[in-house]
Amino acid sequence: MRLKDRLIRMIETDGPMPVSLYMQTCLHDLQHGYYATRPGVGEDFTTAPEISQIFGELLGLWALHEWQVMGMPSPFTLMEVGPGRATLMRDALRAISGVKAGDEFLKAMQLKLVEASPALRKVQADTLSEFEPDFLTQIDDVEDGPLILIANELLDCLPVRQFIRDAEKNSWVERKVGVAGGELIWGAEPLDDLPFFTPDLNRLKGFELQPGLETMALTLAGIAERGHAMRALLIDYGPNHLPPEDTLRAFYKGEQIDPLAMPGECDLTVDVDFAQLRHQGEKAGLTVHGAVHQGPFLLSLGAEARMQQLTQANPETAQSIFEAAARLVDPKDMGDRFKVICFSSGELPAPVAFF
Ligand code: SAH
């Protein structure tokens, strides 16, 4: 049975489905889910590490620097959550191995990957085999000890709930997926209580909430509370101030399509609410830096110098190296829209490249 038919049957049995359950099922259903069965990283959508090697390299050097700030602990865990095709980590570890102190970092490092997709776990295990990664089911499964965590474009695929304000009735409804005439349709159901409230909310027409942002903050705070140094660098797209309204989007072979059209066959994504993420980090007791914009973040880590090295070493492909690097930092491209936030345990100084 196709996923669409199963979803229709589920909704006919249990009633309209919150967007979060729809998203979770479409992305992660083990039999038919997008990431579980046909993850199209680099095909349906592309990401910074797939655009330019500079991205992973600079994040690797960031991690090396933060490990030094922690006092070069050995052993320590380097964790990536949602590593996709492992391009970021491959580039990061190559860059680290090329600099002084890199050998010591690699000797002390225990590489842990948290990945929901069995298909991608296989790619990651192959690509990173020389570093002998362990796969964890969840972040929390990490052993006690110092931790540096990186996650790029993970948060945007955490399931979202969507709330819409009914201005006439002065009340809120939750957007749901229903069924009519054998097709999936958008609908909404009244809501007694909002799951959380901020004073500004009544000025909005609607807002989105990813419960996973709070879970992420609480999980990391739990690790930090165990008394070891912890840094988590989270990168994604989304606004810094107002909460996003309806940003659910579906991508199939690079084209944006209707999120209800091809469940399980396309990527589903939303904008990350960085103000909410920051709030959840602080509420959980973490030290929060950022969010800062990706462009200045990468530039202050040396993006321009690295780009020049690469173009000089590869004059025949200099133009494409330049264009790819420019996409990451250009404010009109990914430089502004993507944000970087860092959660840390309390005793550490500010991480590098956060102003
Ligand atoms: N970080 C990679 C891939 C981004 S795509 C890059 O920048 O190219 C999103 C990644 O997160 C995929 O690897 C996907 O399978 C994984 N993912 C999505 N939800 C997840 C979850 N709840 N837990 C762990 N991994 C998840």
CSV table of C-alpha atoms in Angstrom, one decimal, residues 221 224-225 227-231 285-289 343-350:
chain,number,residue,atom,x,y,z
A,221,ALA,CA,21.2,20.7,29.0
A,224,ALA,CA,25.9,19.6,30.2
A,225,GLU,CA,24.5,19.0,33.7
A,227,GLY,CA,29.5,18.1,34.4
A,228,HIS,CA,31.5,17.9,31.2
A,229,ALA,CA,32.3,20.6,28.7
A,230,MET,CA,29.7,20.7,25.9
A,231,ARG,CA,29.4,22.8,22.7
A,285,GLY,CA,20.0,26.4,31.6
A,286,LEU,CA,22.4,26.4,28.6
A,287,THR,CA,24.7,29.2,27.7
A,288,VAL,CA,23.5,30.4,24.3
A,289,HIS,CA,25.5,32.3,21.7
A,343,PHE,CA,24.6,26.0,23.0
A,344,SER,CA,27.4,25.5,25.6
A,345,SER,CA,27.9,24.3,29.1
A,346,GLY,CA,28.3,27.2,31.5
A,347,GLU,CA,32.0,27.3,32.3
A,348,LEU,CA,33.2,27.8,28.7
A,349,PRO,CA,34.1,31.2,27.2
A,350,ALA,CA,32.3,32.5,24.1
